[in-house]
GROMACS .gro file of C-alpha atoms in nm:
model
  163
    1MET     CA    1   1.329   4.573  -7.377
    2SER     CA    2   1.361   4.352  -7.068
    3VAL     CA    3   1.254   4.406  -6.711
    4ASP     CA    4   1.415   4.242  -6.410
    5ILE     CA    5   1.138   4.145  -6.170
    6SER     CA    6   1.350   3.922  -5.947
    7GLU     CA    7   1.327   4.170  -5.656
    8LEU     CA    8   0.950   4.181  -5.693
    9ILE     CA    9   0.934   3.802  -5.688
   10ASN     CA   10   1.162   3.797  -5.383
   11PHE     CA   11   0.935   4.051  -5.211
   12ARG     CA   12   0.627   3.841  -5.291
   13ASP     CA   13   0.794   3.527  -5.153
   14ARG     CA   14   0.884   3.706  -4.829
   15PHE     CA   15   0.522   3.808  -4.784
   16LYS     CA   16   0.405   3.451  -4.842
   17ARG     CA   17   0.642   3.329  -4.571
   18MET     CA   18   0.526   3.605  -4.339
   19GLU     CA   19   0.165   3.510  -4.397
   20SER     CA   20   0.233   3.152  -4.293
   21GLU     CA   21   0.431   3.265  -3.984
   22PHE     CA   22   0.185   3.534  -3.872
   23GLU     CA   23  -0.042   3.302  -3.674
   24THR     CA   24   0.260   3.173  -3.481
   25PHE     CA   25   0.356   3.534  -3.404
   26LEU     CA   26   0.001   3.600  -3.281
   27LYS     CA   27   0.001   3.290  -3.061
   28LYS     CA   28   0.334   3.384  -2.903
   29PHE     CA   29   0.207   3.738  -2.846
   30LEU     CA   30  -0.109   3.606  -2.674
   31ILE     CA   31   0.098   3.377  -2.453
   32LYS     CA   32   0.306   3.676  -2.340
   33GLN     CA   33  -0.010   3.867  -2.255
   34ALA     CA   34  -0.152   3.566  -2.069
   35LEU     CA   35   0.173   3.537  -1.871
   36ASP     CA   36   0.137   3.902  -1.773
   37VAL     CA   37  -0.223   3.842  -1.661
   38LEU     CA   38  -0.112   3.532  -1.472
   39ALA     CA   39   0.168   3.716  -1.290
   40LYS     CA   40  -0.060   4.005  -1.191
   41THR     CA   41  -0.333   3.763  -1.085
   42LYS     CA   42  -0.097   3.560  -0.868
   43LYS     CA   43   0.038   3.878  -0.711
   44GLU     CA   44  -0.313   3.985  -0.607
   45THR     CA   45  -0.439   3.642  -0.500
   46PRO     CA   46  -0.479   3.625  -0.122
   47THR     CA   47  -0.262   3.363   0.043
   48ASP     CA   48  -0.362   3.137   0.328
   49THR     CA   49  -0.217   2.800   0.232
   50GLY     CA   50  -0.090   2.906  -0.112
   51LEU     CA   51  -0.311   2.654  -0.291
   52LEU     CA   52  -0.527   2.917  -0.463
   53LYS     CA   53  -0.228   3.127  -0.572
   54ASN     CA   54  -0.037   2.828  -0.707
   55SER     CA   55  -0.334   2.683  -0.896
   56TRP     CA   56  -0.367   2.952  -1.164
   57THR     CA   57  -0.299   2.803  -1.507
   58ILE     CA   58  -0.267   2.896  -1.872
   59GLY     CA   59  -0.430   2.641  -2.095
   60ASP     CA   60  -0.395   2.301  -1.930
   61GLN     CA   61  -0.066   2.362  -1.750
   62SER     CA   62   0.052   2.577  -1.464
   63VAL     CA   63   0.333   2.826  -1.514
   64ALA     CA   64   0.572   2.917  -1.233
   65ILE     CA   65   0.597   3.293  -1.184
   66GLY     CA   66   0.874   3.457  -0.986
   67SER     CA   67   0.933   3.816  -0.881
   68ARG     CA   68   1.231   4.040  -0.823
   69THR     CA   69   1.288   4.406  -0.742
   70ASN     CA   70   1.467   4.603  -1.013
   71ARG     CA   71   1.714   4.888  -0.960
   72SER     CA   72   1.439   5.149  -0.947
   73GLY     CA   73   1.260   4.960  -0.669
   74GLU     CA   74   0.975   4.827  -0.884
   75THR     CA   75   0.866   4.465  -0.861
   76GLU     CA   76   0.911   4.271  -1.185
   77TYR     CA   77   0.742   3.940  -1.256
   78PHE     CA   78   0.889   3.670  -1.476
   79GLN     CA   79   0.828   3.309  -1.561
   80MET     CA   80   1.060   3.086  -1.359
   81GLU     CA   81   1.140   2.877  -1.664
   82SER     CA   82   1.047   2.922  -2.024
   83ALA     CA   83   0.672   2.951  -2.062
   84PHE     CA   84   0.693   2.700  -2.342
   85ALA     CA   85   0.877   2.450  -2.120
   86GLN     CA   86   0.614   2.496  -1.848
   87GLY     CA   87   0.317   2.413  -2.067
   88ALA     CA   88   0.218   2.752  -2.204
   89SER     CA   89   0.287   2.624  -2.553
   90LEU     CA   90   0.147   2.730  -2.886
   91ASP     CA   91  -0.113   2.457  -2.826
   92SER     CA   92  -0.240   2.665  -2.531
   93VAL     CA   93  -0.379   2.908  -2.789
   94VAL     CA   94  -0.681   2.758  -2.961
   95ARG     CA   95  -0.847   2.875  -3.281
   96ASP     CA   96  -1.224   2.922  -3.246
   97GLY     CA   97  -1.353   3.034  -3.585
   98ASP     CA   98  -1.169   3.355  -3.666
   99MET     CA   99  -1.058   3.408  -3.305
  100LEU     CA  100  -0.752   3.288  -3.116
  101VAL     CA  101  -0.834   3.203  -2.754
  102ILE     CA  102  -0.609   3.142  -2.455
  103THR     CA  103  -0.759   3.037  -2.123
  104ILE     CA  104  -0.647   3.135  -1.776
  105SER     CA  105  -0.815   2.929  -1.507
  106ASN     CA  106  -0.801   2.806  -1.152
  107ALA     CA  107  -0.934   2.459  -1.066
  108VAL     CA  108  -0.955   2.523  -0.692
  109GLU     CA  109  -1.318   2.483  -0.587
  110TYR     CA  110  -1.343   2.815  -0.402
  111ALA     CA  111  -1.156   3.028  -0.661
  112LYS     CA  112  -1.471   3.184  -0.805
  113TYR     CA  113  -1.593   3.280  -0.458
  114VAL     CA  114  -1.268   3.461  -0.380
  115GLU     CA  115  -1.271   3.623  -0.725
  116TYR     CA  116  -1.633   3.745  -0.729
  117GLY     CA  117  -1.738   3.743  -0.363
  118HIS     CA  118  -1.975   3.524  -0.163
  119MET     CA  119  -2.206   3.497   0.134
  120THR     CA  120  -2.069   3.352   0.455
  121ARG     CA  121  -2.182   3.002   0.553
  122GLY     CA  122  -2.445   3.143   0.788
  123ARG     CA  123  -2.573   3.363   0.503
  124ASN     CA  124  -2.552   3.668   0.726
  125LYS     CA  125  -2.266   3.858   0.565
  126TRP     CA  126  -2.135   3.929   0.215
  127VAL     CA  127  -1.761   3.887   0.159
  128ASP     CA  128  -1.641   4.111  -0.124
  129GLY     CA  129  -1.454   3.954  -0.411
  130LYS     CA  130  -1.088   4.026  -0.474
  131PHE     CA  131  -1.127   4.036  -0.855
  132MET     CA  132  -0.762   3.940  -0.886
  133CYS     CA  133  -0.797   3.789  -1.233
  134SER     CA  134  -1.065   4.031  -1.357
  135LEU     CA  135  -0.857   4.337  -1.270
  136ALA     CA  136  -0.542   4.182  -1.419
  137LEU     CA  137  -0.730   4.115  -1.743
  138ILE     CA  138  -0.856   4.473  -1.758
  139ASP     CA  139  -0.505   4.609  -1.701
  140VAL     CA  140  -0.343   4.390  -1.967
  141LYS     CA  141  -0.624   4.446  -2.221
  142ARG     CA  142  -0.566   4.820  -2.188
  143LYS     CA  143  -0.197   4.774  -2.274
  144ILE     CA  144  -0.241   4.529  -2.563
  145PRO     CA  145  -0.278   4.779  -2.852
  146ALA     CA  146   0.053   4.956  -2.779
  147ARG     CA  147   0.229   4.626  -2.707
  148PHE     CA  148   0.098   4.473  -3.027
  149GLU     CA  149   0.202   4.770  -3.237
  150ARG     CA  150   0.554   4.760  -3.091
  151GLU     CA  151   0.600   4.383  -3.123
  152PHE     CA  152   0.438   4.357  -3.466
  153SER     CA  153   0.659   4.637  -3.601
  154ALA     CA  154   0.971   4.463  -3.472
  155TRP     CA  155   0.856   4.128  -3.612
  156PHE     CA  156   0.769   4.282  -3.948
  157VAL     CA  157   1.107   4.455  -3.980
  158GLU     CA  158   1.285   4.132  -3.887
  159LYS     CA  159   1.087   3.934  -4.147
  160MET     CA  160   1.154   4.192  -4.417
  161ARG     CA  161   1.530   4.167  -4.349
  162GLU     CA  162   1.530   3.788  -4.383
  163ASN     CA  163   1.621   3.656  -4.723
   0.00000   0.00000   0.00000
């Protein structure tokens, strides 16, 4: 009696390829989430000269974010060019032990004071923070489980169809 296990071997090989490609999928997913945080943060950043708003970065590079109004009147945000061309590359996601980390930052000296609040120069009044990045992070973190489930399912189905 003989048994044909070629399909089983093929299935095993697909899973091995998926295992090696999974970290890349995770990094791309995190970059998308960071771009969403970046767009929401820029939208909420107060503008005087535009320096603060234009200084938000992912990793070591800035990413240009544009906006447009869709047919239903909602504002949509998008990266002006490919995130990967603008510096939000897979290298922007760093492995730290068993965690993958992506950093969103602003190098402008007064960014933290606008974000969290501060005393006026005369120390006689408190100026409330805008929490533009903090609130964007909270909003995106709330949406991540559903987004991940949807994107992982699509990725998994695509990988299972590949030969």
